[in-house]
Coordinates of C-alpha atoms in Angstrom, one line a residue:
M3 CA -10.1 -98.6 -4.9
K4 CA -11.3 -99.7 -1.5
Y5 CA -14.9 -101.0 -1.5
I6 CA -17.2 -103.4 0.3
S7 CA -18.8 -106.5 -1.2
F8 CA -21.7 -108.6 0.2
D9 CA -22.5 -112.2 0.5
G10 CA -26.2 -112.7 0.4
N11 CA -29.0 -110.2 1.3
S12 CA -27.4 -107.6 3.5
L13 CA -28.0 -104.4 5.5
I14 CA -25.0 -102.5 6.9
N15 CA -24.6 -99.1 8.6
C16 CA -21.4 -97.3 7.8
T17 CA -20.5 -94.3 10.1
R18 CA -17.9 -91.6 10.4
Q19 CA -17.6 -88.6 12.7
L20 CA -17.0 -85.2 11.0
P21 CA -16.1 -81.8 12.5
A22 CA -18.0 -78.7 11.4
G23 CA -17.3 -77.8 7.7
N24 CA -18.2 -78.2 4.1
Y25 CA -17.7 -81.5 2.3
F26 CA -18.4 -83.5 -0.8
L27 CA -19.4 -87.1 -0.5
D28 CA -19.5 -89.6 -3.4
I29 CA -21.6 -92.7 -3.0
A30 CA -21.9 -95.6 -5.4
V31 CA -23.7 -98.7 -4.3
F32 CA -25.8 -101.6 -5.4
S33 CA -28.6 -102.1 -4.4
L34 CA -29.8 -99.1 -2.4
Y35 CA -28.6 -96.6 0.2
R36 CA -29.8 -93.8 2.5
L37 CA -27.7 -91.1 4.0
K38 CA -28.2 -89.5 7.4
V39 CA -26.4 -86.7 9.2
N40 CA -27.0 -86.5 12.9
S41 CA -29.9 -89.0 12.5
V42 CA -31.6 -86.8 9.9
L43 CA -32.2 -88.3 6.5
Q44 CA -30.5 -86.3 3.7
C45 CA -31.0 -88.3 0.6
C46 CA -31.6 -91.8 -0.9
G47 CA -30.2 -93.5 -4.0
P48 CA -28.7 -94.4 -6.2
A49 CA -30.0 -93.7 -9.7
R50 CA -30.2 -96.9 -11.7
A51 CA -27.6 -97.9 -14.3
P52 CA -27.3 -100.7 -16.9
H53 CA -25.5 -103.9 -16.2
G54 CA -21.8 -103.3 -15.7
Y55 CA -22.3 -99.7 -14.6
A56 CA -23.2 -97.8 -11.5
R57 CA -24.3 -94.2 -11.1
C58 CA -22.4 -92.2 -8.5
D59 CA -24.2 -89.6 -6.4
R60 CA -22.1 -86.6 -5.5
I61 CA -23.6 -84.9 -2.4
K62 CA -22.6 -81.5 -1.0
L63 CA -22.7 -81.5 2.8
A64 CA -22.6 -78.6 5.2
V65 CA -22.4 -79.5 8.9
S66 CA -22.3 -77.1 11.8
E67 CA -22.0 -79.1 15.0
P68 CA -18.6 -79.5 16.6
V69 CA -19.0 -83.3 16.1
N70 CA -21.4 -84.7 13.4
L71 CA -22.3 -88.3 12.8
L72 CA -22.4 -89.3 9.1
E73 CA -24.3 -92.6 8.5
I74 CA -24.7 -94.5 5.2
E75 CA -27.0 -97.4 5.4
V76 CA -26.6 -99.8 2.5
L77 CA -29.1 -102.5 1.5
Y78 CA -28.2 -105.3 -0.9
Y79 CA -30.8 -107.6 -2.5
D80 CA -29.2 -110.9 -3.7
K81 CA -32.0 -111.9 -6.1
A82 CA -31.4 -114.1 -9.1
G83 CA -34.1 -114.1 -11.8
R84 CA -36.7 -111.6 -12.8
S85 CA -36.7 -108.1 -11.3
L86 CA -38.0 -105.2 -13.2
Y87 CA -36.9 -102.6 -10.6
L88 CA -33.3 -103.5 -9.7
P89 CA -31.4 -105.8 -12.0
S90 CA -29.3 -108.6 -10.6
Q91 CA -25.8 -107.4 -10.0
R92 CA -22.9 -108.0 -7.6
G93 CA -23.5 -106.0 -4.4
F94 CA -21.0 -103.4 -3.4
A95 CA -20.5 -100.1 -1.6
Y96 CA -18.0 -97.4 -2.4
F97 CA -17.6 -94.0 -0.6
K98 CA -15.3 -91.1 -1.1
L99 CA -15.2 -88.1 1.3
E100 CA -13.6 -84.8 0.2
D101 CA -13.1 -81.4 1.8
E102 CA -14.7 -78.3 0.1
N103 CA -11.6 -77.9 -2.1
G104 CA -11.8 -81.5 -3.5
N105 CA -9.0 -83.0 -1.4
V106 CA -9.7 -86.6 -0.5
I107 CA -10.2 -87.2 3.2
T108 CA -11.0 -90.8 3.1
E109 CA -12.6 -93.6 1.1
T110 CA -14.6 -96.6 2.1
D111 CA -12.1 -98.0 4.5
G112 CA -12.4 -94.8 6.6
F113 CA -15.9 -95.7 7.7
T114 CA -16.9 -97.9 10.6
V115 CA -19.1 -100.8 9.5
N116 CA -21.9 -102.2 11.7
A117 CA -23.2 -105.3 10.1
G118 CA -25.8 -106.1 12.8
H119 CA -29.4 -105.3 12.0
H120 CA -33.0 -106.3 12.8
R121 CA -34.2 -107.0 9.2
D122 CA -35.3 -110.5 8.5
F123 CA -34.8 -111.4 4.8
A124 CA -36.6 -114.8 5.1
V125 CA -39.8 -113.4 3.7
E126 CA -41.9 -113.4 0.5
E127 CA -41.3 -111.1 -2.4
F128 CA -43.1 -107.8 -2.2
T129 CA -44.1 -108.4 -5.9
D130 CA -42.4 -110.5 -8.5
Q131 CA -41.3 -107.3 -10.2
R132 CA -39.6 -105.9 -7.1
H133 CA -37.8 -107.5 -4.2
L134 CA -38.6 -108.5 -0.6
M135 CA -41.2 -107.4 1.9
E136 CA -39.7 -105.5 4.8
F137 CA -39.8 -107.4 8.1
Y138 CA -38.1 -105.9 11.2
D139 CA -37.8 -108.2 14.2
Q140 CA -36.6 -106.2 17.2
T141 CA -36.3 -109.4 19.2
R142 CA -33.4 -110.7 17.0
V143 CA -30.1 -109.5 15.6
F144 CA -29.0 -110.6 12.2
Q145 CA -25.5 -110.3 10.8
S146 CA -24.7 -109.3 7.2
R147 CA -21.7 -110.9 5.6
W148 CA -19.3 -108.4 4.0
Q149 CA -15.7 -107.9 2.9
L150 CA -13.4 -105.0 2.3
H151 CA -11.6 -105.1 -1.1
D152 CA -8.7 -103.1 -2.5
D153 CA -8.9 -103.6 -6.3
N154 CA -10.6 -102.2 -9.3
D155 CA -13.2 -104.9 -9.8
L156 CA -16.1 -102.5 -9.8
P157 CA -18.7 -101.4 -12.3
E158 CA -17.8 -98.4 -14.4
F159 CA -19.1 -95.3 -12.7
L160 CA -21.4 -92.8 -14.3
N161 CA -22.7 -89.4 -13.2
R162 CA -26.2 -89.5 -11.7
G163 CA -27.5 -87.1 -14.4
T164 CA -30.8 -86.3 -12.7
P165 CA -31.7 -84.2 -9.6
L166 CA -31.4 -85.9 -6.2
P167 CA -34.9 -86.2 -4.6
E168 CA -35.1 -84.2 -1.4
P169 CA -37.0 -86.4 1.2
H170 CA -37.8 -83.7 3.7
K171 CA -41.5 -83.2 3.1
I172 CA -43.6 -85.1 5.7
L173 CA -47.2 -86.0 4.7
P174 CA -49.7 -86.6 7.5
S175 CA -52.5 -89.1 7.6
K176 CA -55.8 -89.1 9.4
I177 CA -57.5 -92.0 11.2
I178 CA -60.8 -92.9 9.6
L179 CA -61.5 -96.2 11.5
R180 CA -60.3 -98.0 14.6
K181 CA -61.6 -101.2 16.0
E182 CA -60.7 -104.0 18.4
L183 CA -59.4 -107.0 16.6
T184 CA -60.5 -110.6 17.4
A185 CA -57.8 -113.2 16.8
P186 CA -58.8 -116.6 15.5
Q187 CA -58.6 -119.6 17.9
Q188 CA -56.0 -121.1 15.7
I189 CA -53.7 -118.5 14.0
I190 CA -52.7 -119.2 10.4
H191 CA -49.0 -119.0 10.0
S192 CA -48.4 -117.8 6.4
S193 CA -45.6 -116.0 4.6
R194 CA -48.4 -114.1 2.7
P195 CA -50.0 -111.6 5.2
A196 CA -53.3 -111.4 3.3
E197 CA -53.9 -115.1 4.0
E198 CA -52.9 -114.7 7.6
L199 CA -55.2 -111.8 8.2
A200 CA -58.2 -113.5 6.6
A201 CA -58.9 -115.3 9.9
F202 CA -59.1 -112.1 11.9
S203 CA -62.3 -110.2 12.5
W204 CA -63.5 -107.1 14.3
N205 CA -65.7 -107.4 17.4
G206 CA -67.5 -104.1 16.7
K207 CA -65.9 -102.2 19.5
D208 CA -63.6 -99.2 19.1
G209 CA -60.0 -99.9 19.8
D210 CA -56.4 -99.9 18.5
G211 CA -56.1 -103.5 17.3
F212 CA -57.0 -102.3 13.8
I213 CA -56.4 -98.7 12.7
L214 CA -57.2 -97.5 9.2
Y215 CA -55.4 -94.3 7.9
D216 CA -56.1 -92.1 4.9
F217 CA -53.7 -89.8 3.2
S218 CA -56.5 -88.1 1.3
R219 CA -54.7 -88.8 -2.0
I220 CA -52.2 -91.3 -3.4
V221 CA -48.7 -90.6 -2.1
T222 CA -45.3 -92.2 -2.6
G223 CA -42.6 -92.3 0.1
F224 CA -41.3 -93.9 3.2
F225 CA -43.6 -95.0 6.0
R226 CA -42.8 -93.5 9.4
Q227 CA -44.3 -94.5 12.7
S228 CA -43.0 -95.0 16.3
F229 CA -44.0 -97.7 18.7
Y230 CA -43.4 -98.5 22.4
A231 CA -44.2 -102.1 23.4
S232 CA -45.2 -103.0 27.0
G233 CA -44.9 -106.6 25.9
E234 CA -43.6 -108.5 22.8
C235 CA -46.1 -108.1 20.0
E236 CA -46.3 -108.3 16.2
L237 CA -47.8 -105.8 13.8
L238 CA -48.7 -105.7 10.1
L239 CA -48.8 -102.5 8.1
G240 CA -50.9 -103.1 4.9
F241 CA -51.4 -100.4 2.3
D242 CA -53.1 -99.8 -1.0
E243 CA -54.1 -97.2 -3.5
L244 CA -57.8 -97.8 -3.2
P245 CA -59.9 -99.4 -0.4
D246 CA -61.7 -102.6 -0.9
E247 CA -65.2 -103.3 0.5
K248 CA -63.8 -104.7 3.7
N249 CA -61.5 -101.8 4.5
F250 CA -58.6 -104.2 4.1
P251 CA -55.6 -102.4 2.5
G252 CA -53.2 -104.9 1.0
S253 CA -55.6 -107.4 -0.4
R254 CA -57.0 -105.7 -3.5
Q255 CA -53.9 -106.4 -5.5
W256 CA -53.9 -110.1 -4.5
W257 CA -50.8 -111.1 -6.4
G258 CA -48.5 -108.9 -4.3
N259 CA -47.6 -108.6 -0.6
F260 CA -48.4 -105.0 0.1
F261 CA -47.3 -105.1 3.7
C262 CA -44.5 -104.4 6.2
R263 CA -44.2 -106.7 9.2
I264 CA -42.8 -105.5 12.6
K265 CA -42.1 -107.5 15.7
L266 CA -41.5 -105.4 18.8
K267 CA -39.4 -106.2 21.9
K268 CA -40.9 -105.7 25.4
G269 CA -39.9 -102.4 27.0
E270 CA -38.4 -100.9 23.9
K271 CA -39.2 -98.1 21.5
F272 CA -38.9 -98.6 17.8
D273 CA -38.8 -95.7 15.4
F274 CA -39.8 -97.3 12.1
E275 CA -39.1 -95.9 8.7
S276 CA -39.3 -98.1 5.7
F277 CA -36.1 -98.4 3.7
E278 CA -38.0 -98.6 0.4
P279 CA -40.7 -96.2 -1.0
Y280 CA -44.3 -97.4 -1.3
T281 CA -47.4 -96.0 -2.9
C282 CA -50.8 -95.8 -1.2
R283 CA -53.7 -93.7 -0.2
Y284 CA -54.9 -96.1 2.6
V285 CA -52.8 -97.8 5.3
A286 CA -54.1 -100.2 7.9
L287 CA -52.2 -101.3 11.1
W288 CA -53.1 -104.7 12.6
V289 CA -51.8 -105.8 16.0
I290 CA -51.9 -109.6 15.3
S291 CA -50.3 -110.8 18.5
G292 CA -49.4 -109.5 22.0
P293 CA -50.5 -106.4 23.8
I294 CA -51.3 -103.3 21.9
P295 CA -48.3 -100.9 21.9
Q296 CA -48.2 -97.2 22.2
I297 CA -48.6 -96.0 18.6
S298 CA -47.6 -92.6 17.2
P299 CA -49.4 -90.9 14.2
L300 CA -48.5 -92.4 10.8
T301 CA -46.7 -90.2 8.3
V302 CA -45.0 -90.7 4.9
R303 CA -41.7 -89.0 4.0
E304 CA -42.5 -88.0 0.4
Y305 CA -40.2 -89.5 -2.3
A306 CA -40.9 -87.7 -5.6
F307 CA -39.5 -85.4 -8.2
P308 CA -38.5 -82.1 -6.5
E309 CA -41.1 -79.4 -7.0
K310 CA -38.5 -76.6 -7.3
Y311 CA -37.5 -77.9 -10.7
L312 CA -41.0 -77.9 -12.1
H313 CA -42.6 -75.1 -14.2
I314 CA -46.3 -75.9 -14.4
P315 CA -48.3 -74.1 -17.1
P316 CA -51.3 -72.2 -15.9
A317 CA -53.8 -74.3 -17.8
V318 CA -52.4 -77.4 -16.0
A319 CA -52.3 -75.9 -12.6
A320 CA -55.9 -74.7 -12.9
S321 CA -57.4 -78.1 -13.7
P322 CA -58.0 -81.0 -11.3
V323 CA -56.8 -83.4 -14.0
G324 CA -53.7 -81.2 -14.6
R325 CA -52.9 -81.2 -10.9
A326 CA -53.3 -85.0 -10.8
A327 CA -51.0 -85.2 -13.9
V328 CA -48.4 -83.3 -12.0
E329 CA -48.6 -85.7 -9.0
T330 CA -48.5 -88.7 -11.3
F331 CA -45.4 -87.3 -13.0
R332 CA -43.6 -86.5 -9.8
Q333 CA -44.2 -89.9 -8.2
N334 CA -43.1 -91.7 -11.4
T335 CA -40.1 -89.6 -12.3
L336 CA -37.0 -89.7 -10.1
D337 CA -33.9 -91.3 -11.7
L338 CA -35.9 -92.6 -14.7
F339 CA -39.4 -92.6 -16.2
M340 CA -41.3 -95.4 -14.4
D341 CA -44.6 -97.1 -15.2
C342 CA -45.8 -97.0 -11.6
P343 CA -44.1 -96.1 -8.3
G344 CA -45.6 -99.0 -6.3
R345 CA -46.0 -102.3 -8.0
E346 CA -42.9 -102.2 -10.2
R347 CA -41.0 -98.9 -10.3
A348 CA -39.8 -100.1 -13.7
A349 CA -38.5 -98.1 -16.7
W350 CA -40.8 -99.4 -19.4
L351 CA -40.7 -98.4 -23.1
C352 CA -43.9 -97.1 -24.6
D353 CA -44.8 -95.6 -21.2
S354 CA -41.6 -93.5 -21.5
F355 CA -42.7 -92.2 -24.9
F356 CA -45.6 -90.3 -23.3
T357 CA -43.8 -89.4 -20.0
A358 CA -40.9 -87.9 -21.9
R359 CA -43.3 -85.4 -23.5
T360 CA -44.5 -84.5 -20.0
A361 CA -41.0 -84.1 -18.6
Y362 CA -40.1 -81.6 -21.3
L363 CA -43.2 -79.6 -20.7
F364 CA -42.7 -79.5 -16.9
T365 CA -38.9 -79.1 -16.8
G366 CA -37.9 -77.5 -20.1
N367 CA -35.0 -79.9 -20.4
T368 CA -34.3 -83.5 -21.4
D369 CA -31.9 -84.5 -18.5
I370 CA -34.0 -87.4 -17.2
E371 CA -34.7 -88.6 -20.7
E372 CA -30.9 -88.6 -21.5
V373 CA -30.2 -90.9 -18.6
F374 CA -33.2 -93.1 -19.6
L375 CA -31.9 -93.4 -23.2
E376 CA -28.3 -93.8 -22.2
N377 CA -29.2 -96.9 -20.1
F378 CA -30.3 -98.6 -23.3
L379 CA -27.2 -97.4 -25.2
L380 CA -24.3 -98.5 -23.0
P381 CA -24.6 -102.3 -22.8
E382 CA -23.0 -104.0 -25.8
S383 CA -25.8 -106.6 -25.8
F384 CA -28.8 -107.6 -23.7
A385 CA -28.8 -111.1 -22.1
N386 CA -31.3 -113.6 -23.5
L387 CA -32.6 -111.2 -26.2
P388 CA -32.2 -111.8 -30.0
S389 CA -29.8 -109.5 -31.8
G390 CA -31.4 -106.2 -32.7
M391 CA -34.1 -106.4 -30.1
L392 CA -34.3 -104.0 -27.1
P393 CA -35.6 -104.9 -23.6
M394 CA -39.2 -104.0 -22.9
C395 CA -38.0 -102.2 -19.8
Y396 CA -34.5 -101.5 -18.5
P397 CA -32.4 -101.6 -16.3
A398 CA -34.2 -104.9 -15.4
D399 CA -33.9 -108.7 -15.6
T400 CA -36.6 -109.7 -18.1
T401 CA -35.3 -113.3 -18.5
G402 CA -35.7 -113.1 -22.2
A403 CA -39.1 -111.6 -22.5
F404 CA -39.5 -108.7 -24.9
I405 CA -42.3 -106.7 -26.6
P406 CA -41.5 -106.0 -30.3
Q407 CA -43.9 -103.1 -30.4
W408 CA -42.2 -101.4 -27.5
A409 CA -38.9 -101.5 -29.4
M410 CA -40.8 -99.5 -32.1
W411 CA -42.0 -96.9 -29.6
F412 CA -38.4 -96.5 -28.6
V413 CA -37.4 -95.3 -32.1
L414 CA -40.2 -92.7 -32.0
Q415 CA -39.1 -91.5 -28.6
V416 CA -35.5 -91.1 -29.8
D417 CA -36.7 -89.1 -32.8
E418 CA -38.8 -86.7 -30.7
Y419 CA -35.9 -86.3 -28.2
R420 CA -33.7 -85.0 -31.1
Y421 CA -36.1 -83.1 -33.3
I422 CA -38.9 -81.9 -31.0
R423 CA -37.3 -81.6 -27.6
N424 CA -33.9 -80.5 -29.0
G425 CA -31.9 -82.9 -26.9
K426 CA -28.2 -82.2 -26.4
R427 CA -27.0 -85.7 -27.5
D428 CA -27.1 -87.1 -31.0
F429 CA -28.7 -90.4 -30.0
A430 CA -29.9 -91.1 -33.5
N431 CA -26.2 -91.6 -34.6
E432 CA -25.1 -93.0 -31.3
F433 CA -27.7 -95.8 -31.7
K434 CA -27.1 -96.2 -35.5
E435 CA -25.4 -99.6 -35.3
R436 CA -28.1 -100.8 -32.9
F437 CA -31.0 -99.5 -35.0
L438 CA -29.6 -101.1 -38.2
K439 CA -29.6 -104.4 -36.3
W440 CA -33.1 -103.5 -35.1
H441 CA -34.1 -103.3 -38.8
E442 CA -32.4 -106.6 -39.6
F443 CA -34.4 -108.2 -36.8
F444 CA -37.7 -107.1 -38.1
R445 CA -36.8 -107.9 -41.8
K446 CA -36.5 -111.5 -40.8
Y447 CA -40.3 -111.5 -40.2
T448 CA -41.4 -109.9 -43.4
N449 CA -43.6 -112.0 -45.6
A450 CA -43.9 -112.2 -49.4
D451 CA -46.3 -109.2 -49.4
G452 CA -43.7 -107.1 -47.5
L453 CA -45.7 -107.1 -44.2
L454 CA -44.5 -108.2 -40.8
E455 CA -46.0 -111.5 -39.8
N456 CA -45.8 -113.8 -36.8
L457 CA -43.5 -111.6 -34.7
P458 CA -41.9 -113.4 -31.8
G459 CA -42.1 -112.3 -28.2
W460 CA -44.9 -110.9 -26.2
N461 CA -46.9 -108.9 -28.8
L462 CA -48.7 -106.1 -27.2
M463 CA -50.8 -103.3 -28.7
E464 CA -52.6 -102.1 -25.6
W465 CA -54.7 -103.2 -22.6
S466 CA -57.9 -104.1 -24.3
T467 CA -59.6 -107.0 -26.2
A468 CA -58.1 -105.6 -29.4
N469 CA -54.9 -107.4 -28.3
D470 CA -56.7 -110.7 -29.0
F471 CA -56.2 -110.1 -32.8
I472 CA -52.5 -109.3 -32.8
S473 CA -51.1 -112.6 -34.1
G474 CA -50.2 -113.3 -37.7
I475 CA -50.4 -110.1 -39.8
H476 CA -51.3 -107.2 -37.5
Y477 CA -52.0 -104.0 -39.4
P478 CA -51.5 -101.6 -36.5
T479 CA -48.1 -103.1 -35.7
N480 CA -47.1 -102.8 -39.4
L481 CA -48.2 -99.2 -39.5
L482 CA -46.2 -98.4 -36.3
Y483 CA -43.2 -100.1 -37.9
S484 CA -43.7 -98.0 -41.1
E485 CA -43.5 -94.8 -39.1
C486 CA -40.3 -96.0 -37.4
L487 CA -38.8 -96.7 -40.9
M488 CA -39.6 -93.2 -42.0
R489 CA -37.8 -91.8 -39.0
L490 CA -34.8 -94.0 -39.7
Y491 CA -34.8 -92.8 -43.3
K492 CA -34.8 -89.2 -42.0
W493 CA -31.8 -89.9 -39.8
Y494 CA -29.6 -92.1 -42.1
G495 CA -30.8 -91.2 -45.6
L496 CA -31.3 -94.8 -46.6
P497 CA -33.9 -94.9 -49.4
E498 CA -34.7 -98.6 -48.9
M499 CA -36.2 -97.8 -45.5
R500 CA -38.5 -95.1 -47.0
D501 CA -39.5 -97.5 -49.8
E502 CA -40.3 -100.3 -47.3
A503 CA -42.4 -97.9 -45.2
E504 CA -44.4 -96.7 -48.3
H505 CA -44.9 -100.2 -49.5
I506 CA -46.3 -101.3 -46.1
R507 CA -48.7 -98.4 -46.1
F508 CA -49.8 -99.1 -49.6
I509 CA -50.5 -102.7 -48.9
T510 CA -52.2 -102.0 -45.6
A511 CA -54.4 -99.3 -47.1
N512 CA -55.8 -101.9 -49.5
G513 CA -57.2 -103.7 -46.4
I514 CA -59.4 -100.8 -45.4
T515 CA -63.0 -101.9 -45.5
A516 CA -65.7 -100.3 -47.7
D517 CA -67.0 -98.3 -44.8
G518 CA -63.6 -96.8 -44.1
R519 CA -62.5 -99.0 -41.2
M520 CA -58.9 -100.3 -40.7
P521 CA -59.1 -104.0 -39.7
D522 CA -56.7 -105.3 -37.0
N523 CA -55.9 -108.4 -38.9
P524 CA -56.8 -109.8 -42.4
A525 CA -57.6 -113.1 -40.8
H526 CA -60.3 -111.7 -38.6
P527 CA -63.3 -109.5 -39.5
V528 CA -62.5 -107.1 -36.6
A529 CA -61.8 -103.4 -36.8
S530 CA -61.1 -102.3 -33.2
E531 CA -61.3 -98.7 -32.1
T532 CA -57.6 -98.5 -31.3
A533 CA -56.7 -99.8 -34.8
Q534 CA -58.3 -96.7 -36.3
Y535 CA -56.0 -94.5 -34.2
F536 CA -52.9 -96.4 -35.2
A537 CA -54.0 -96.0 -38.9
W538 CA -54.6 -92.2 -38.5
L539 CA -51.4 -91.5 -36.6
F540 CA -49.0 -93.8 -38.4
G541 CA -50.4 -94.6 -41.8
G542 CA -49.5 -91.5 -43.8
E543 CA -51.6 -89.0 -45.7
A544 CA -52.8 -91.3 -48.4
L545 CA -54.1 -93.9 -46.0
R546 CA -55.6 -91.3 -43.7
K547 CA -57.8 -90.0 -46.5
K548 CA -59.4 -93.5 -46.9
L549 CA -60.4 -93.7 -43.2
S550 CA -63.9 -92.8 -42.1
M551 CA -62.9 -92.3 -38.4
N552 CA -66.6 -93.0 -37.6
I553 CA -66.0 -93.9 -33.9
T554 CA -69.1 -94.5 -31.9
A555 CA -69.8 -94.7 -28.2
H556 CA -70.7 -98.4 -28.6
E557 CA -67.6 -99.9 -30.3
E558 CA -67.6 -103.7 -30.3
F559 CA -63.9 -103.6 -29.4
P560 CA -63.4 -100.3 -27.5
C561 CA -60.0 -98.9 -26.7
G562 CA -58.2 -99.3 -23.3
L563 CA -56.9 -96.4 -21.3
F564 CA -53.3 -97.6 -21.9
I565 CA -52.7 -96.7 -24.6
G566 CA -55.7 -96.5 -27.0
K567 CA -57.6 -93.7 -25.2
F568 CA -54.5 -91.5 -25.2
L569 CA -54.0 -92.2 -28.9
R570 CA -57.6 -91.1 -29.4
F571 CA -56.8 -87.9 -27.5
N572 CA -53.9 -87.3 -29.9
Y573 CA -56.2 -88.0 -32.9
L574 CA -58.7 -85.5 -31.5
L575 CA -56.0 -82.9 -31.1
D576 CA -54.4 -83.5 -34.5
S577 CA -57.8 -83.3 -36.2
G578 CA -58.8 -80.1 -34.6
Q579 CA -61.6 -81.5 -32.4
H580 CA -60.5 -79.5 -29.4
A581 CA -63.9 -79.1 -27.7
V582 CA -64.5 -82.9 -27.9
L583 CA -61.0 -83.5 -26.6
A584 CA -61.5 -81.2 -23.6
G585 CA -64.8 -82.9 -22.8
E586 CA -63.4 -86.4 -23.0
I587 CA -60.4 -85.6 -20.8
D588 CA -62.7 -84.3 -18.2
E589 CA -65.1 -87.2 -18.5
V590 CA -62.5 -89.9 -18.4
L591 CA -59.8 -88.5 -16.1
R592 CA -61.5 -86.2 -13.6
P593 CA -63.1 -89.0 -11.6
M594 CA -59.6 -90.5 -11.1
A595 CA -58.2 -87.2 -10.1
E596 CA -61.0 -86.7 -7.6
K597 CA -60.7 -90.1 -6.1
T598 CA -56.9 -90.5 -5.8
G599 CA -55.3 -87.2 -6.9
T600 CA -53.5 -89.2 -9.6
L601 CA -54.1 -90.7 -13.0
W602 CA -54.5 -94.5 -13.6
E603 CA -53.4 -97.4 -15.7
K604 CA -56.9 -98.6 -16.6
F605 CA -60.4 -97.2 -16.6
T606 CA -61.2 -99.3 -13.5
G607 CA -59.1 -99.5 -10.3
D608 CA -57.8 -103.0 -10.8
G609 CA -54.3 -101.9 -11.9
S610 CA -52.0 -99.1 -10.9
C611 CA -53.8 -95.9 -9.8
C612 CA -50.7 -93.8 -10.4
H613 CA -49.3 -94.6 -13.8
G614 CA -46.6 -92.4 -15.3
F615 CA -47.7 -92.4 -19.0
A616 CA -51.1 -90.8 -18.0
S617 CA -49.3 -87.6 -16.9
Y618 CA -49.3 -86.9 -20.6
A619 CA -52.7 -85.4 -20.0
A620 CA -50.9 -82.3 -18.9
V621 CA -49.4 -81.9 -22.3
L622 CA -52.9 -82.2 -23.9
L623 CA -54.3 -79.6 -21.5
D624 CA -51.5 -77.2 -22.3
S625 CA -52.1 -77.8 -26.0
L626 CA -55.7 -76.8 -25.6
A627 CA -54.9 -73.6 -23.7

């Protein structure tokens, strides 16, 4: 097979002319590609795959001009270390062009490669979970290093398995503020734009040195804007999901570089479109040096799950929270279930448990979930993880970090895929060897009383102060584990798993206080709100009868939005308190929906304001209808 490999960060443009006709084009690359026909963007990809594999997009093309220009731009990030978005792999590009009858016209070597580009890779990371900021310097030309190979040293190809996004919807913005910008006497040269911009100020006059745009809601996609420079100048495009008090998009999430940098050449026009998708409601444009260029309106090319594949229940469509859940789902579900579309774009466990329920409600199938689960199935092992443990998110480079509780949520998700969503694959048996090793891993941390104690890794219950009491013997974790054991018993018929689960529940029930509260930990006199929901949902009927579930509005250790509040929502639904549930969904989630058109990671806006798990609110609303 003929394919291209890369040496270092690279951006190439591969072209071929086509006569009018119908074609099939196969594209497999690492890291990213975008396909254009006659300068019009057709699709982006690929879908993500586990280490040693690559998902191949098969694209149907119909072109009508006598001569048509096919362009495939390929971007490769050569990043070693931690990435939760694109795992570190060898960069490559493989193409195959067929006629409408499936006859091969050419492969990779039939394309002309242009390795010159204007992207400067000598920049800071966008975030430490993703890759590099985008910096386009029109005054310089950089050369990518690539080679054409003719061998079979490629990853194993897989089908995409999920719908290709259709990036044809253009979302407009409106200008809400424009000011002249006063540069400092001494410009701060920094690789972090927020530090650089701190020295700039407005002089109070209207102008185009600083322009603030608003998309009216959070959107995800590719920035698009054209510039014509009368003289060499430099621009920064900063963006954020919420404004800060200084109208300074890009600085609220201080630990990231939420910017694109552009340097324009005198006398030239630049039609900018970001290669990667970003998430924002607000965008600011700063002209930080040189004369102000001519500036076109700012738009975003939407990059989200195709609306034509969605079937939204009436109760969801009629509710502001429901409509926000739809947008949250669409922006977080393309090739995989993601936690958030901006900061990480990572396929996290636990988040996926909730989003998978939403996906089934909206699509009526499990196609995306099957790809998500298959990514965890295919690798023989996971680098730097103990035997039996699963990555906390994948495909990713987690450098040995793992969350034992997230591996438990994975078991529950596989069970619901098979027995509630009627998934086509028998993942319970496909994962059998791995889940038996999963059990062996946890058994090593069982104490003399039969409870899990001192689990290794990053132990995480939820985002709240309840997580301060997770060390040692943690009752909620033990109950979650017991529920997993009951599911494994159902699948494999191993009575020792059932017996272990029942023993854990019996011992844990003895820890319930006289007033019916489940403690988090026998070493601390704390009974957090979230611990009560773990006990109700995962403790079994006998334990449930001992719980008072006397939850007040003034809990000493209240639950967080992720995931305690949604466990409360499940508790209210299961216990028949439907009116209370409807009122709390409206009270908690409607303000988010009204502010950003999406649902958040936390009650406050200091995290992601478009978090995939929260789309589960749509399932709750549908259940109440």
